[in-house]
PDB file of C-alpha atoms in Angstrom:
ATOM      1  CA  UNK Q   1     -46.783  64.135  -3.357  1.00 51.00           C
ATOM      2  CA  UNK Q   2     -43.746  64.120  -5.662  1.00 47.00           C
ATOM      3  CA  UNK Q   3     -40.564  66.168  -5.907  1.00 50.00           C
ATOM      4  CA  UNK Q   4     -41.644  67.760  -9.177  1.00 46.00           C
ATOM      5  CA  UNK Q   5     -44.900  69.004  -7.712  1.00 45.00           C
ATOM      6  CA  UNK Q   6     -43.059  70.278  -4.653  1.00 46.00           C
ATOM      7  CA  UNK Q   7     -40.755  72.437  -6.771  1.00 42.00           C
ATOM      8  CA  UNK Q   8     -43.397  74.311  -8.783  1.00 41.00           C
ATOM      9  CA  UNK Q   9     -43.369  78.075  -8.144  1.00 36.00           C
ATOM     10  CA  UNK Q  10     -46.347  79.792  -6.542  1.00 38.00           C
ATOM     11  CA  UNK Q  11     -48.116  82.892  -7.800  1.00 34.00           C
ATOM     12  CA  UNK Q  12     -45.625  85.177  -6.117  1.00 34.00           C
ATOM     13  CA  UNK Q  13     -42.746  83.637  -8.056  1.00 36.00           C
ATOM     14  CA  UNK Q  14     -41.251  81.850  -5.075  1.00 36.00           C
ATOM     15  CA  UNK Q  15     -41.368  78.177  -4.223  1.00 36.00           C
ATOM     16  CA  UNK Q  16     -44.760  76.743  -3.485  1.00 37.00           C
ATOM     17  CA  UNK Q  17     -43.690  76.236   0.081  1.00 40.00           C
ATOM     18  CA  UNK Q  18     -43.319  72.501  -0.197  1.00 39.00           C
ATOM     19  CA  UNK Q  19     -39.550  72.563  -0.653  1.00 41.00           C
ATOM     20  CA  UNK Q  20     -39.251  74.666   2.480  1.00 44.00           C
ATOM     21  CA  UNK Q  21     -41.676  72.486   4.393  1.00 57.00           C
ATOM     22  CA  UNK Q  22     -40.634  69.793   6.799  1.00 64.00           C
ATOM     23  CA  UNK Q  23     -40.902  66.389   5.223  1.00 79.00           C
ATOM     24  CA  UNK Q  24     -39.879  67.499   1.721  1.00 86.00           C
ATOM     25  CA  UNK Q  25     -36.744  69.582   2.105  1.00 88.00           C
ATOM     26  CA  UNK Q  26     -33.891  68.340   4.262  1.00 93.00           C
ATOM     27  CA  UNK Q  27     -32.487  70.932   6.643  1.00 94.00           C
ATOM     28  CA  UNK Q  28     -29.221  70.618   8.532  1.00 96.00           C
ATOM     29  CA  UNK Q  29     -30.669  72.169  11.690  1.00 95.00           C
ATOM     30  CA  UNK Q  30     -33.361  69.478  11.852  1.00 94.00           C
ATOM     31  CA  UNK Q  31     -30.801  66.670  11.625  1.00 96.00           C
ATOM     32  CA  UNK Q  32     -28.566  68.365  14.193  1.00 96.00           C
ATOM     33  CA  UNK Q  33     -31.538  68.617  16.567  1.00 94.00           C
ATOM     34  CA  UNK Q  34     -31.932  64.837  16.371  1.00 94.00           C
ATOM     35  CA  UNK Q  35     -28.821  64.479  18.561  1.00 93.00           C
ATOM     36  CA  UNK Q  36     -30.845  65.207  21.679  1.00 91.00           C
ATOM     37  CA  UNK Q  37     -33.548  62.825  20.527  1.00 89.00           C
ATOM     38  CA  UNK Q  38     -31.064  60.059  19.763  1.00 88.00           C
ATOM     39  CA  UNK Q  39     -29.624  60.215  23.283  1.00 84.00           C
ATOM     40  CA  UNK Q  40     -32.866  60.813  25.190  1.00 80.00           C
ATOM     41  CA  UNK Q  41     -34.625  57.863  23.544  1.00 64.00           C
ATOM     42  CA  UNK Q  42     -32.711  55.572  25.897  1.00 58.00           C
ATOM     43  CA  UNK Q  43     -32.517  56.344  29.599  1.00 44.00           C
ATOM     44  CA  UNK Q  44     -29.356  54.338  30.380  1.00 47.00           C
ATOM     45  CA  UNK Q  45     -26.059  56.254  30.197  1.00 45.00           C
ATOM     46  CA  UNK Q  46     -23.312  55.409  27.755  1.00 44.00           C
ATOM     47  CA  UNK Q  47     -20.952  52.927  29.400  1.00 41.00           C
ATOM     48  CA  UNK Q  48     -18.611  51.946  26.579  1.00 42.00           C
ATOM     49  CA  UNK Q  49     -15.916  54.218  25.207  1.00 41.00           C
ATOM     50  CA  UNK Q  50     -15.736  52.974  21.616  1.00 41.00           C
ATOM     51  CA  UNK Q  51     -18.566  50.539  20.887  1.00 41.00           C
ATOM     52  CA  UNK Q  52     -20.116  51.956  17.721  1.00 42.00           C
ATOM     53  CA  UNK Q  53     -23.798  51.994  16.868  1.00 42.00           C
ATOM     54  CA  UNK Q  54     -24.765  48.330  17.179  1.00 44.00           C
ATOM     55  CA  UNK Q  55     -24.020  45.197  19.148  1.00 46.00           C
ATOM     56  CA  UNK Q  56     -21.926  43.164  16.730  1.00 48.00           C
ATOM     57  CA  UNK Q  57     -19.367  40.399  16.638  1.00 47.00           C
ATOM     58  CA  UNK Q  58     -15.930  41.943  16.282  1.00 48.00           C
ATOM     59  CA  UNK Q  59     -13.955  40.871  13.248  1.00 50.00           C
ATOM     60  CA  UNK Q  60     -10.197  40.362  13.212  1.00 51.00           C
ATOM     61  CA  UNK Q  61      -7.696  40.094  16.011  1.00 54.00           C
ATOM     62  CA  UNK Q  62      -6.227  43.576  16.104  1.00 54.00           C
ATOM     63  CA  UNK Q  63      -2.699  44.650  15.207  1.00 55.00           C
ATOM     64  CA  UNK Q  64      -1.051  45.448  18.528  1.00 56.00           C
ATOM     65  CA  UNK Q  65       0.848  42.528  20.128  1.00 62.00           C
ATOM     66  CA  UNK Q  66      -0.268  42.059  23.735  1.00 61.00           C
ATOM     67  CA  UNK Q  67       1.633  38.883  24.723  1.00 74.00           C
ATOM     68  CA  UNK Q  68       3.648  35.884  23.497  1.00 85.00           C
ATOM     69  CA  UNK Q  69       2.754  32.433  24.858  1.00 84.00           C
ATOM     70  CA  UNK Q  70       3.251  28.720  24.216  1.00 87.00           C
ATOM     71  CA  UNK Q  71       1.461  27.281  21.211  1.00 85.00           C
ATOM     72  CA  UNK Q  72      -1.595  25.124  21.943  1.00 84.00           C
ATOM     73  CA  UNK Q  73      -3.574  22.984  19.538  1.00 84.00           C
ATOM     74  CA  UNK Q  74      -6.008  25.105  17.543  1.00 79.00           C
ATOM     75  CA  UNK Q  75      -3.927  28.293  17.511  1.00 82.00           C
ATOM     76  CA  UNK Q  76      -3.547  30.053  14.174  1.00 82.00           C
ATOM     77  CA  UNK Q  77      -0.090  29.152  12.827  1.00 82.00           C
ATOM     78  CA  UNK Q  78       0.020  32.500  11.074  1.00 84.00           C
ATOM     79  CA  UNK Q  79       0.551  34.040  14.516  1.00 85.00           C
ATOM     80  CA  UNK Q  80       3.732  32.072  15.253  1.00 88.00           C
ATOM     81  CA  UNK Q  81       6.484  34.202  16.734  1.00 88.00           C
ATOM     82  CA  UNK Q  82       9.664  33.058  15.010  1.00 88.00           C
ATOM     83  CA  UNK Q  83      12.006  34.831  17.383  1.00 88.00           C
ATOM     84  CA  UNK Q  84      10.484  33.387  20.560  1.00 88.00           C
ATOM     85  CA  UNK Q  85      10.238  29.938  18.949  1.00 89.00           C
ATOM     86  CA  UNK Q  86      13.931  29.983  17.991  1.00 90.00           C
ATOM     87  CA  UNK Q  87      15.091  31.229  21.403  1.00 89.00           C
ATOM     88  CA  UNK Q  88      13.062  28.799  23.497  1.00 88.00           C
ATOM     89  CA  UNK Q  89      13.079  25.753  21.253  1.00 90.00           C
ATOM     90  CA  UNK Q  90       9.280  25.333  21.243  1.00 90.00           C
ATOM     91  CA  UNK Q  91       6.456  26.868  19.312  1.00 91.00           C
ATOM     92  CA  UNK Q  92       5.242  30.248  20.567  1.00 88.00           C
ATOM     93  CA  UNK Q  93       2.433  32.434  19.219  1.00 87.00           C
ATOM     94  CA  UNK Q  94       1.623  36.103  19.488  1.00 84.00           C
ATOM     95  CA  UNK Q  95      -1.557  37.347  21.148  1.00 75.00           C
ATOM     96  CA  UNK Q  96      -2.982  40.560  19.776  1.00 67.00           C
ATOM     97  CA  UNK Q  97      -4.898  43.304  21.479  1.00 54.00           C
ATOM     98  CA  UNK Q  98      -8.330  43.703  19.927  1.00 52.00           C
ATOM     99  CA  UNK Q  99      -8.918  46.949  18.092  1.00 52.00           C
ATOM    100  CA  UNK Q 100     -11.645  49.001  19.765  1.00 56.00           C
ATOM    101  CA  UNK Q 101     -12.145  51.610  17.068  1.00 71.00           C
ATOM    102  CA  UNK Q 102     -15.571  51.318  15.475  1.00 87.00           C
ATOM    103  CA  UNK Q 103     -16.482  52.683  12.080  1.00 94.00           C
ATOM    104  CA  UNK Q 104     -20.083  53.040  10.892  1.00 96.00           C
ATOM    105  CA  UNK Q 105     -20.746  53.875   7.244  1.00 97.00           C
ATOM    106  CA  UNK Q 106     -24.219  55.290   6.644  1.00 98.00           C
ATOM    107  CA  UNK Q 107     -25.578  54.541   3.165  1.00 98.00           C
ATOM    108  CA  UNK Q 108     -28.497  56.797   2.160  1.00 98.00           C
ATOM    109  CA  UNK Q 109     -30.666  55.943  -0.834  1.00 97.00           C
ATOM    110  CA  UNK Q 110     -31.569  59.214  -2.571  1.00 96.00           C
ATOM    111  CA  UNK Q 111     -32.664  57.690  -5.879  1.00 93.00           C
ATOM    112  CA  UNK Q 112     -35.831  59.049  -7.562  1.00 89.00           C
ATOM    113  CA  UNK Q 113     -38.016  56.248  -6.143  1.00 85.00           C
ATOM    114  CA  UNK Q 114     -37.381  57.623  -2.642  1.00 90.00           C
ATOM    115  CA  UNK Q 115     -38.680  61.105  -3.471  1.00 88.00           C
ATOM    116  CA  UNK Q 116     -42.317  60.624  -2.580  1.00 82.00           C
ATOM    117  CA  UNK Q 117     -44.531  60.145   0.437  1.00 81.00           C
ATOM    118  CA  UNK Q 118     -48.213  60.144   1.343  1.00 81.00           C
ATOM    119  CA  UNK Q 119     -48.061  61.487   4.888  1.00 83.00           C
ATOM    120  CA  UNK Q 120     -45.471  63.197   7.078  1.00 88.00           C
ATOM    121  CA  UNK Q 121     -42.348  62.986   4.922  1.00 90.00           C
ATOM    122  CA  UNK Q 122     -40.761  61.798   1.722  1.00 91.00           C
ATOM    123  CA  UNK Q 123     -39.101  58.426   2.126  1.00 92.00           C
ATOM    124  CA  UNK Q 124     -35.783  60.130   1.344  1.00 95.00           C
ATOM    125  CA  UNK Q 125     -36.250  62.486   4.309  1.00 96.00           C
ATOM    126  CA  UNK Q 126     -37.147  59.581   6.608  1.00 96.00           C
ATOM    127  CA  UNK Q 127     -33.965  57.820   5.446  1.00 97.00           C
ATOM    128  CA  UNK Q 128     -31.847  60.839   6.384  1.00 97.00           C
ATOM    129  CA  UNK Q 129     -33.543  61.141   9.778  1.00 97.00           C
ATOM    130  CA  UNK Q 130     -33.032  57.470  10.623  1.00 97.00           C
ATOM    131  CA  UNK Q 131     -29.368  57.570   9.610  1.00 97.00           C
ATOM    132  CA  UNK Q 132     -28.818  60.788  11.567  1.00 97.00           C
ATOM    133  CA  UNK Q 133     -30.236  59.138  14.705  1.00 96.00           C
ATOM    134  CA  UNK Q 134     -27.941  56.135  14.240  1.00 96.00           C
ATOM    135  CA  UNK Q 135     -24.967  58.356  13.462  1.00 96.00           C
ATOM    136  CA  UNK Q 136     -25.403  60.561  16.522  1.00 95.00           C
ATOM    137  CA  UNK Q 137     -25.526  57.500  18.762  1.00 92.00           C
ATOM    138  CA  UNK Q 138     -22.382  56.120  17.165  1.00 92.00           C
ATOM    139  CA  UNK Q 139     -20.234  59.245  17.541  1.00 92.00           C
ATOM    140  CA  UNK Q 140     -21.441  59.861  21.088  1.00 88.00           C
ATOM    141  CA  UNK Q 141     -20.157  56.392  21.949  1.00 86.00           C
ATOM    142  CA  UNK Q 142     -16.725  57.156  20.510  1.00 88.00           C
ATOM    143  CA  UNK Q 143     -17.112  55.703  17.029  1.00 92.00           C
ATOM    144  CA  UNK Q 144     -16.364  57.204  13.642  1.00 94.00           C
ATOM    145  CA  UNK Q 145     -19.114  57.811  11.083  1.00 97.00           C
ATOM    146  CA  UNK Q 146     -18.998  58.226   7.304  1.00 97.00           C
ATOM    147  CA  UNK Q 147     -21.560  58.629   4.540  1.00 98.00           C
ATOM    148  CA  UNK Q 148     -22.309  57.295   1.078  1.00 98.00           C
ATOM    149  CA  UNK Q 149     -25.403  58.942  -0.434  1.00 97.00           C
ATOM    150  CA  UNK Q 150     -26.432  57.369  -3.731  1.00 96.00           C
ATOM    151  CA  UNK Q 151     -28.788  58.723  -6.369  1.00 93.00           C
ATOM    152  CA  UNK Q 152     -29.219  59.024 -10.102  1.00 90.00           C
ATOM    153  CA  UNK Q 153     -26.208  61.343 -10.291  1.00 89.00           C
ATOM    154  CA  UNK Q 154     -22.753  61.273  -8.756  1.00 92.00           C
ATOM    155  CA  UNK Q 155     -22.692  59.853  -5.207  1.00 94.00           C
ATOM    156  CA  UNK Q 156     -21.952  62.024  -2.181  1.00 96.00           C
ATOM    157  CA  UNK Q 157     -19.186  60.509  -0.045  1.00 96.00           C
ATOM    158  CA  UNK Q 158     -17.904  61.603   3.374  1.00 97.00           C
ATOM    159  CA  UNK Q 159     -14.944  59.650   4.834  1.00 95.00           C
ATOM    160  CA  UNK Q 160     -15.459  58.284   8.375  1.00 96.00           C
ATOM    161  CA  UNK Q 161     -14.542  60.713  11.134  1.00 94.00           C
ATOM    162  CA  UNK Q 162     -15.269  60.892  14.831  1.00 91.00           C
ATOM    163  CA  UNK Q 163     -16.766  63.335  17.298  1.00 91.00           C
ATOM    164  CA  UNK Q 164     -19.381  65.983  16.629  1.00 93.00           C
ATOM    165  CA  UNK Q 165     -17.386  67.480  13.782  1.00 94.00           C
ATOM    166  CA  UNK Q 166     -17.477  64.194  11.907  1.00 95.00           C
ATOM    167  CA  UNK Q 167     -21.248  63.900  12.325  1.00 97.00           C
ATOM    168  CA  UNK Q 168     -21.745  67.475  11.145  1.00 97.00           C
ATOM    169  CA  UNK Q 169     -19.853  66.624   7.963  1.00 97.00           C
ATOM    170  CA  UNK Q 170     -22.144  63.634   7.451  1.00 98.00           C
ATOM    171  CA  UNK Q 171     -25.201  65.855   7.928  1.00 98.00           C
ATOM    172  CA  UNK Q 172     -23.813  68.319   5.393  1.00 97.00           C
ATOM    173  CA  UNK Q 173     -23.406  65.459   2.929  1.00 97.00           C
ATOM    174  CA  UNK Q 174     -26.981  64.285   3.476  1.00 98.00           C
ATOM    175  CA  UNK Q 175     -28.373  67.774   2.909  1.00 97.00           C
ATOM    176  CA  UNK Q 176     -26.324  68.287  -0.268  1.00 97.00           C
ATOM    177  CA  UNK Q 177     -27.267  64.890  -1.684  1.00 97.00           C
ATOM    178  CA  UNK Q 178     -30.972  65.395  -1.013  1.00 96.00           C
ATOM    179  CA  UNK Q 179     -31.023  68.893  -2.496  1.00 94.00           C
ATOM    180  CA  UNK Q 180     -29.274  67.598  -5.627  1.00 94.00           C
ATOM    181  CA  UNK Q 181     -31.778  64.725  -5.902  1.00 93.00           C
ATOM    182  CA  UNK Q 182     -34.742  67.132  -5.700  1.00 90.00           C
ATOM    183  CA  UNK Q 183     -33.146  69.401  -8.278  1.00 89.00           C
ATOM    184  CA  UNK Q 184     -32.560  66.570 -10.724  1.00 88.00           C
ATOM    185  CA  UNK Q 185     -36.078  65.209 -10.215  1.00 82.00           C
ATOM    186  CA  UNK Q 186     -37.630  68.616 -10.835  1.00 79.00           C
ATOM    187  CA  UNK Q 187     -35.690  68.925 -14.081  1.00 75.00           C
ATOM    188  CA  UNK Q 188     -37.204  65.952 -15.880  1.00 69.00           C
ATOM    189  CA  UNK Q 189     -37.592  62.211 -16.130  1.00 60.00           C
ATOM    190  CA  UNK Q 190     -35.084  60.010 -14.373  1.00 69.00           C
ATOM    191  CA  UNK Q 191     -34.757  56.304 -13.806  1.00 80.00           C
ATOM    192  CA  UNK Q 192     -33.433  54.532 -10.750  1.00 84.00           C
ATOM    193  CA  UNK Q 193     -29.964  53.052 -11.108  1.00 90.00           C
ATOM    194  CA  UNK Q 194     -29.760  49.525  -9.753  1.00 92.00           C
ATOM    195  CA  UNK Q 195     -29.064  49.557  -6.028  1.00 93.00           C
ATOM    196  CA  UNK Q 196     -26.466  46.778  -6.257  1.00 91.00           C
ATOM    197  CA  UNK Q 197     -24.324  48.811  -8.653  1.00 90.00           C
ATOM    198  CA  UNK Q 198     -24.671  51.950  -6.550  1.00 90.00           C
ATOM    199  CA  UNK Q 199     -23.161  50.141  -3.542  1.00 92.00           C
ATOM    200  CA  UNK Q 200     -19.855  49.449  -5.274  1.00 87.00           C
ATOM    201  CA  UNK Q 201     -18.054  52.297  -3.455  1.00 90.00           C
ATOM    202  CA  UNK Q 202     -18.707  50.901   0.008  1.00 94.00           C
ATOM    203  CA  UNK Q 203     -15.415  49.013   0.151  1.00 90.00           C
ATOM    204  CA  UNK Q 204     -13.484  52.222  -0.556  1.00 91.00           C
ATOM    205  CA  UNK Q 205     -15.080  54.074   2.358  1.00 93.00           C
ATOM    206  CA  UNK Q 206     -15.633  51.363   4.991  1.00 94.00           C
ATOM    207  CA  UNK Q 207     -12.595  49.480   6.330  1.00 92.00           C
ATOM    208  CA  UNK Q 208     -12.785  45.775   7.017  1.00 89.00           C
ATOM    209  CA  UNK Q 209     -14.883  45.075  10.107  1.00 90.00           C
ATOM    210  CA  UNK Q 210     -16.883  48.289   9.784  1.00 94.00           C
ATOM    211  CA  UNK Q 211     -20.643  48.440  10.211  1.00 95.00           C
ATOM    212  CA  UNK Q 212     -22.514  49.444   7.058  1.00 97.00           C
ATOM    213  CA  UNK Q 213     -26.050  50.737   7.619  1.00 97.00           C
ATOM    214  CA  UNK Q 214     -27.991  50.724   4.337  1.00 97.00           C
ATOM    215  CA  UNK Q 215     -31.246  52.723   4.505  1.00 97.00           C
ATOM    216  CA  UNK Q 216     -33.423  52.302   1.436  1.00 95.00           C
ATOM    217  CA  UNK Q 217     -36.806  51.281   0.127  1.00 92.00           C
ATOM    218  CA  UNK Q 218     -34.944  48.570  -1.836  1.00 92.00           C
ATOM    219  CA  UNK Q 219     -36.763  49.552  -5.030  1.00 87.00           C
ATOM    220  CA  UNK Q 220     -34.984  48.496  -8.246  1.00 88.00           C
ATOM    221  CA  UNK Q 221     -32.515  46.336  -6.315  1.00 91.00           C
ATOM    222  CA  UNK Q 222     -30.854  44.791  -9.346  1.00 88.00           C
ATOM    223  CA  UNK Q 223     -30.279  41.055  -9.870  1.00 89.00           C
ATOM    224  CA  UNK Q 224     -27.001  41.081  -7.945  1.00 89.00           C
ATOM    225  CA  UNK Q 225     -28.086  42.741  -4.688  1.00 93.00           C
ATOM    226  CA  UNK Q 226     -28.313  39.482  -2.725  1.00 91.00           C
ATOM    227  CA  UNK Q 227     -24.831  38.485  -3.847  1.00 92.00           C
ATOM    228  CA  UNK Q 228     -23.537  41.988  -3.138  1.00 92.00           C
ATOM    229  CA  UNK Q 229     -24.834  41.857   0.452  1.00 94.00           C
ATOM    230  CA  UNK Q 230     -23.373  38.385   0.919  1.00 92.00           C
ATOM    231  CA  UNK Q 231     -19.934  39.554  -0.222  1.00 92.00           C
ATOM    232  CA  UNK Q 232     -20.206  42.592   2.040  1.00 93.00           C
ATOM    233  CA  UNK Q 233     -21.045  40.424   5.060  1.00 93.00           C
ATOM    234  CA  UNK Q 234     -17.795  38.463   4.690  1.00 92.00           C
ATOM    235  CA  UNK Q 235     -15.624  41.449   5.579  1.00 92.00           C
ATOM    236  CA  UNK Q 236     -18.004  43.978   7.103  1.00 93.00           C
ATOM    237  CA  UNK Q 237     -21.245  44.059   9.102  1.00 93.00           C
ATOM    238  CA  UNK Q 238     -24.196  45.122   6.927  1.00 94.00           C
ATOM    239  CA  UNK Q 239     -27.365  46.424   8.622  1.00 94.00           C
ATOM    240  CA  UNK Q 240     -30.507  46.941   6.551  1.00 96.00           C
ATOM    241  CA  UNK Q 241     -33.067  49.649   7.316  1.00 96.00           C
ATOM    242  CA  UNK Q 242     -36.112  49.535   5.047  1.00 94.00           C
ATOM    243  CA  UNK Q 243     -38.149  52.723   4.737  1.00 94.00           C
ATOM    244  CA  UNK Q 244     -41.734  52.150   3.629  1.00 89.00           C
ATOM    245  CA  UNK Q 245     -44.885  54.211   3.454  1.00 85.00           C
ATOM    246  CA  UNK Q 246     -47.256  52.712   6.009  1.00 79.00           C
ATOM    247  CA  UNK Q 247     -50.363  54.055   4.313  1.00 77.00           C
ATOM    248  CA  UNK Q 248     -49.878  51.553   1.487  1.00 72.00           C
ATOM    249  CA  UNK Q 249     -49.957  48.678   3.969  1.00 67.00           C
ATOM    250  CA  UNK Q 250     -53.215  50.036   5.442  1.00 73.00           C
ATOM    251  CA  UNK Q 251     -54.971  49.989   2.074  1.00 73.00           C
ATOM    252  CA  UNK Q 252     -56.882  46.952   0.825  1.00 78.00           C
ATOM    253  CA  UNK Q 253     -54.669  44.390  -0.837  1.00 74.00           C
ATOM    254  CA  UNK Q 254     -53.984  45.436  -4.426  1.00 74.00           C
ATOM    255  CA  UNK Q 255     -51.791  47.432  -6.799  1.00 72.00           C
ATOM    256  CA  UNK Q 256     -51.796  51.236  -6.666  1.00 73.00           C
ATOM    257  CA  UNK Q 257     -50.342  53.892  -8.987  1.00 74.00           C
ATOM    258  CA  UNK Q 258     -47.889  56.397  -7.500  1.00 68.00           C
ATOM    259  CA  UNK Q 259     -47.009  59.576  -9.373  1.00 66.00           C
ATOM    260  CA  UNK Q 260     -43.229  59.899  -9.690  1.00 58.00           C
ATOM    261  CA  UNK Q 261     -41.087  63.062  -9.897  1.00 53.00           C
ATOM    262  CA  UNK Q 262     -41.072  62.979 -13.721  1.00 53.00           C
ATOM    263  CA  UNK Q 263     -44.868  62.961 -13.864  1.00 60.00           C
ATOM    264  CA  UNK Q 264     -45.074  59.283 -14.769  1.00 59.00           C
ATOM    265  CA  UNK Q 265     -46.705  56.649 -12.621  1.00 65.00           C
ATOM    266  CA  UNK Q 266     -45.363  53.565 -10.916  1.00 63.00           C
ATOM    267  CA  UNK Q 267     -47.530  50.731  -9.689  1.00 67.00           C
ATOM    268  CA  UNK Q 268     -46.787  49.637  -6.139  1.00 65.00           C
ATOM    269  CA  UNK Q 269     -48.262  46.764  -4.175  1.00 64.00           C
ATOM    270  CA  UNK Q 270     -50.201  47.563  -1.008  1.00 63.00           C
ATOM    271  CA  UNK Q 271     -52.392  45.863   1.513  1.00 60.00           C
ATOM    272  CA  UNK Q 272     -49.664  44.066   3.441  1.00 52.00           C
ATOM    273  CA  UNK Q 273     -48.348  42.029   0.532  1.00 43.00           C
ATOM    274  CA  UNK Q 274     -45.098  43.985   0.332  1.00 46.00           C
ATOM    275  CA  UNK Q 275     -42.891  42.884   3.209  1.00 45.00           C
ATOM    276  CA  UNK Q 276     -39.260  43.570   4.153  1.00 43.00           C
ATOM    277  CA  UNK Q 277     -38.522  39.886   3.643  1.00 45.00           C
ATOM    278  CA  UNK Q 278     -39.406  40.028  -0.058  1.00 53.00           C
ATOM    279  CA  UNK Q 279     -36.861  40.014  -2.872  1.00 68.00           C
ATOM    280  CA  UNK Q 280     -33.069  39.931  -2.525  1.00 76.00           C
ATOM    281  CA  UNK Q 281     -33.141  40.881   1.164  1.00 84.00           C
ATOM    282  CA  UNK Q 282     -35.154  37.779   2.026  1.00 77.00           C
ATOM    283  CA  UNK Q 283     -33.842  35.995   5.088  1.00 81.00           C
ATOM    284  CA  UNK Q 284     -31.743  38.945   6.277  1.00 87.00           C
ATOM    285  CA  UNK Q 285     -32.457  40.943   9.450  1.00 90.00           C
ATOM    286  CA  UNK Q 286     -34.242  44.141   8.432  1.00 92.00           C
ATOM    287  CA  UNK Q 287     -35.491  47.054  10.517  1.00 94.00           C
ATOM    288  CA  UNK Q 288     -38.620  48.406   8.808  1.00 93.00           C
ATOM    289  CA  UNK Q 289     -39.538  52.028   9.495  1.00 94.00           C
ATOM    290  CA  UNK Q 290     -42.552  54.022   8.372  1.00 94.00           C
ATOM    291  CA  UNK Q 291     -41.857  57.376   6.729  1.00 93.00           C
ATOM    292  CA  UNK Q 292     -45.130  58.605   8.231  1.00 91.00           C
ATOM    293  CA  UNK Q 293     -43.943  58.046  11.807  1.00 92.00           C
ATOM    294  CA  UNK Q 294     -42.536  60.897  13.871  1.00 92.00           C
ATOM    295  CA  UNK Q 295     -38.776  61.091  14.539  1.00 92.00           C
ATOM    296  CA  UNK Q 296     -39.553  60.311  18.189  1.00 93.00           C
ATOM    297  CA  UNK Q 297     -41.197  57.021  17.224  1.00 93.00           C
ATOM    298  CA  UNK Q 298     -38.342  56.246  14.836  1.00 93.00           C
ATOM    299  CA  UNK Q 299     -35.792  56.851  17.601  1.00 92.00           C
ATOM    300  CA  UNK Q 300     -37.567  54.392  19.901  1.00 91.00           C
ATOM    301  CA  UNK Q 301     -37.633  51.774  17.147  1.00 91.00           C
ATOM    302  CA  UNK Q 302     -33.922  52.186  16.475  1.00 91.00           C
ATOM    303  CA  UNK Q 303     -33.038  51.887  20.162  1.00 86.00           C
ATOM    304  CA  UNK Q 304     -35.144  48.739  20.506  1.00 84.00           C
ATOM    305  CA  UNK Q 305     -33.727  47.106  17.388  1.00 82.00           C
ATOM    306  CA  UNK Q 306     -30.072  48.101  17.859  1.00 74.00           C
ATOM    307  CA  UNK Q 307     -29.211  48.419  21.577  1.00 68.00           C
ATOM    308  CA  UNK Q 308     -25.873  49.782  22.597  1.00 60.00           C
ATOM    309  CA  UNK Q 309     -22.876  47.603  23.199  1.00 54.00           C
ATOM    310  CA  UNK Q 310     -22.572  47.359  26.996  1.00 42.00           C
ATOM    311  CA  UNK Q 311     -19.103  45.867  27.076  1.00 42.00           C
ATOM    312  CA  UNK Q 312     -16.897  48.023  29.279  1.00 35.00           C
TER     313      UNK Q 312
END
């Protein structure tokens, strides 16, 4: 089923019902309801105040000075305290308190290639659901969450904010971006912009050390996606969530035509030959989710793949 077919009017002059149906349209109330699911998918209570959405290695040393001590071999000379060194006649270095604020930027792929599905939901809807589950977990643990939704038009950006209000703004951005993508797809032929170029705004929204969760099918990645992810990993923590349609993997090995929103067809490979390790994301940790799975199953997969940070 494609976005163009979903937007055709019925005999009564209204929508055919597909745009209002779960799995095609994206409704704010559905994403808000995922908060309960995101928290109930794991029985253990939240122990950390500001851990963010994933267990990760913290980057940087913080900015608040916690102590000044004698220099020992291996210390970073950039942390030398000139005043203490001059007063005491020996080298002294500053120790910094580690920043505990966690920022998670959710990157949602709403390009035309995501606007189809064979079972429960469009891949674009499954992307929004997965990111909402991750976002709710992050804000409930004290983190801040932002959004970058990319498509064939102008991106939808929401700066990182904390608490429930911040997550509601992210949900609003997801709903707006998806509605705009469906509207553009229903209006005529569109091509997918390269994913690598669409990710260029990440550095403006995500501070250094932030977690960047990219949910996509990784269609039309562009020749520079591998390099783009490598550059991102030097200053931030990229997490890849690949949304596929599991029915393709269940088919016999071969190539199958998929009708796209503009009425054209795209040939996709099925039968288990398309794997999350293929292409520019080869060798990188990837969580693969099936758009045909229920949100409950998706929540369990997310909890298993990205457990909470238990550091007190």
